[in-house]
Short mmCIF file of C-alpha atoms in Angstrom, two decimals:
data_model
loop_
_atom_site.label_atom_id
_atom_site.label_comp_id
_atom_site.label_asym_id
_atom_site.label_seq_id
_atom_site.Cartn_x
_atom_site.Cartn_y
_atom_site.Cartn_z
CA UNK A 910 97.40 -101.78 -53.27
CA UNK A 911 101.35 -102.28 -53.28
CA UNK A 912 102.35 -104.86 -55.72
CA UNK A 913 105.62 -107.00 -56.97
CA UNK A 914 105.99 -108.23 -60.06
CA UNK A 915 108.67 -110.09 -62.09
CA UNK A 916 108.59 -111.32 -66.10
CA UNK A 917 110.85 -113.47 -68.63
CA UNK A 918 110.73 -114.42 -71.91
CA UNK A 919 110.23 -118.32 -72.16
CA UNK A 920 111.54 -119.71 -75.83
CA UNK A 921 108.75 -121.97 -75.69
CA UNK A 922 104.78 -121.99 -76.61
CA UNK A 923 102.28 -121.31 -73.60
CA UNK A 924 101.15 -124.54 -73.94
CA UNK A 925 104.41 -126.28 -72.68
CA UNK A 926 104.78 -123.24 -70.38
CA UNK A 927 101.44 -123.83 -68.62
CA UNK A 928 102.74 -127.47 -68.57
CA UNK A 929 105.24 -127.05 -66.19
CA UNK A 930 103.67 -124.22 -64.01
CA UNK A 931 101.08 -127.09 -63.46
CA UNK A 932 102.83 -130.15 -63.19
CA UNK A 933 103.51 -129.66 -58.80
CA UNK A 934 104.95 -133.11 -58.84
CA UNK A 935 108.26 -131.40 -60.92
CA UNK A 936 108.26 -128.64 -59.33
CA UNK A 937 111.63 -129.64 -57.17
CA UNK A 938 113.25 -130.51 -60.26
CA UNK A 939 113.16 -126.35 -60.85
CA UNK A 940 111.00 -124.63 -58.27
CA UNK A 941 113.49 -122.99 -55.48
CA UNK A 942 110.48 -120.66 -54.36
CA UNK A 943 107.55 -123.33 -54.39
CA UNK A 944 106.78 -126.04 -53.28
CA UNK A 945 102.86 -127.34 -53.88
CA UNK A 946 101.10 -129.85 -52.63
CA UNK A 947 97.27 -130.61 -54.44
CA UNK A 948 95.52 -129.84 -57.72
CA UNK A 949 94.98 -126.78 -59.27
CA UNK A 950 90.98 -126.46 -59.37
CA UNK A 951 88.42 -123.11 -58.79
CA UNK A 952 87.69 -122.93 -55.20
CA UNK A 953 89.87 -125.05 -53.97
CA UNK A 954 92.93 -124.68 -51.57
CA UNK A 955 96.12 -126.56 -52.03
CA UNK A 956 98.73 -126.33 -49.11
CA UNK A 957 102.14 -125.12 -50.12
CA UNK A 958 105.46 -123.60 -49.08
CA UNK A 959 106.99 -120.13 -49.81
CA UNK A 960 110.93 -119.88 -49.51
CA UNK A 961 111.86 -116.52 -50.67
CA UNK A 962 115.94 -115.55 -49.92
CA UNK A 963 116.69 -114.79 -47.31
CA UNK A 964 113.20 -115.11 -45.10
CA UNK A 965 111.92 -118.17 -43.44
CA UNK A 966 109.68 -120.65 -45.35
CA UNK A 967 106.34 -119.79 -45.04
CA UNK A 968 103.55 -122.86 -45.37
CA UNK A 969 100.49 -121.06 -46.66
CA UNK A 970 96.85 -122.50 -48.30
CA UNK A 971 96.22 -120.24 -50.69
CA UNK A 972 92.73 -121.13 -52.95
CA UNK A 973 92.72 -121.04 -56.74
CA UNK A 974 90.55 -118.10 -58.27
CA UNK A 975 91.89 -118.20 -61.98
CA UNK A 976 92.45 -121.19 -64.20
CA UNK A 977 92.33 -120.26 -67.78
CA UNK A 978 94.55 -123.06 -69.34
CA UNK A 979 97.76 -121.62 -71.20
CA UNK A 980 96.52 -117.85 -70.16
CA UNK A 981 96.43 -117.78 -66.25
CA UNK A 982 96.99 -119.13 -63.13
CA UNK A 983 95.75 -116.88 -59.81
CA UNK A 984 95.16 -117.66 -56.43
CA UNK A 985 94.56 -116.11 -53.34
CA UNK A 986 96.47 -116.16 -49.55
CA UNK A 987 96.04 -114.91 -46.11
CA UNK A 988 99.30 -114.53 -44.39
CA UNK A 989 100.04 -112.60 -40.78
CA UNK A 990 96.98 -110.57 -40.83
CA UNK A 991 97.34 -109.55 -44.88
CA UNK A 992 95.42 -110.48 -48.20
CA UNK A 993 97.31 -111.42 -51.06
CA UNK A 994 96.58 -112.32 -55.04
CA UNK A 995 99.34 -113.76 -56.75
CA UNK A 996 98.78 -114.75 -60.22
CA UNK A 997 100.77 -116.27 -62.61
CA UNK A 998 100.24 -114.97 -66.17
CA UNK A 999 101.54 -116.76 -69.68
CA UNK A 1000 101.75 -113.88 -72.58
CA UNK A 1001 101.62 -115.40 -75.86
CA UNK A 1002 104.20 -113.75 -78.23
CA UNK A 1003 104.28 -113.25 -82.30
CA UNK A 1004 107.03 -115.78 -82.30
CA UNK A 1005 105.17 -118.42 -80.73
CA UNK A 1006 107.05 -117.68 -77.06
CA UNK A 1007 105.99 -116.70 -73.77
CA UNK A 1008 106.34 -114.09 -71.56
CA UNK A 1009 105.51 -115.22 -67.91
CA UNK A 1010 104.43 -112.50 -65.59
CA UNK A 1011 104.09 -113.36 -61.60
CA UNK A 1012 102.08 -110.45 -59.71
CA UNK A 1013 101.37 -110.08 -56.53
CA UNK A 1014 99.12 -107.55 -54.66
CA UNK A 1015 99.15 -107.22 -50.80
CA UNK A 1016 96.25 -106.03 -49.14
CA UNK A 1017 96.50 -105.17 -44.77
CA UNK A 1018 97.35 -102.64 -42.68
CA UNK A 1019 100.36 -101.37 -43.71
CA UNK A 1020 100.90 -103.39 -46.46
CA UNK A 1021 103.02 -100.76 -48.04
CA UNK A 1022 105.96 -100.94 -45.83
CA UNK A 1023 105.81 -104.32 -46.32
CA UNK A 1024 106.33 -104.10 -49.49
CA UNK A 1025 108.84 -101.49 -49.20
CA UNK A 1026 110.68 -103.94 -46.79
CA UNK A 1027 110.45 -107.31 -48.29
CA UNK A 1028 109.85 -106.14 -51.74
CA UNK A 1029 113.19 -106.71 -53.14
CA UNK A 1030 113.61 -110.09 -51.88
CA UNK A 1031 109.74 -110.88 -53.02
CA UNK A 1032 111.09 -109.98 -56.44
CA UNK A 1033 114.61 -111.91 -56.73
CA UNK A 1034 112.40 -115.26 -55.56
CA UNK A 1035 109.78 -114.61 -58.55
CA UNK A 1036 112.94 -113.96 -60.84
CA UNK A 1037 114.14 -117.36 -59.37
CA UNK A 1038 111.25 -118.91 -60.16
CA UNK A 1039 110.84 -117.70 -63.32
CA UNK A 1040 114.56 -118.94 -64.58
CA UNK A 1041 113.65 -122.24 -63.63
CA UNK A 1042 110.32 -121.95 -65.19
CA UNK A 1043 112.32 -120.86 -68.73
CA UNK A 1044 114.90 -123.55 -67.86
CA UNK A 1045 112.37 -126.11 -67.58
CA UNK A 1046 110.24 -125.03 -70.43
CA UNK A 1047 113.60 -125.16 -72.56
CA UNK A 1048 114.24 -128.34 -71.83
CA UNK A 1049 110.99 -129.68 -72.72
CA UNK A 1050 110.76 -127.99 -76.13
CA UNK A 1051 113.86 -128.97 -77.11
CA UNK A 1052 113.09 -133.08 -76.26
#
């Protein structure tokens, strides 16, 4: 299945991490790519709001398959005819950082030129998001 991905290195523990990745309410305080509305829980669907650069916003439901608290965050979307599984990955590090990892697979008929297409721009909105995400982090270990 294609797939876009897009990691950083967040100066700060999983723990405070997972903290903001969770905390929706904050989210446009940093978030340019998200917006959420709902709570993260297994099997439920919360509504929310894709603006990657240079594409329209997209509302979407997409319903929570993955909460392992500090670890990972996955959900799943159906979107013009396609399956996707983003999940949202927090890599502890021997120095008591963070890498955060967003994935994304596409499943559909043709996914792969999809992909191919929108790819890029799928990529520079994760990278987006994952500044904030460090920014955000940052601030909150440093309080």
């Amino acid at each position: 299945m294609p797939e876009v991905s897009a990691s950083i290195d967040v100066p700060a523990p999983p723990s405070v991490v997972w903290r903001v990745l969770t905390d929706v309410d904050a989210y446009p305080q940093w978030n340019t790519l998200l917006a959420v509305d709902g709570e993260f829980a297994v099997g439920k669907a919360v509504s929310a709001r894709l603006s990657v650069p240079g594409l329209p916003t997209v509302s979407f439901s997409p319903e929570i398959t993955v909460i392992e608290p500090a670890r990972e965050l996955r959900w799943r979307s159906r979107l013009f005819g396609y399956d996707a599984e983003h999940s949202f990955l927090l890599v502890p590090q021997n120095d008591g950082t963070t890498r955060f990892v967003q994935h994304e697979t596409i499943d559909g008929p043709f996914a792969g030129r999809i992909v191919d297409r929108l790819g890029r721009r799928m990529r520079r909105g994760f990278e987006q998001m994952n500044v904030g995400l460090r920014r955000r982090a940052t601030e909150l270990t440093e309080r």
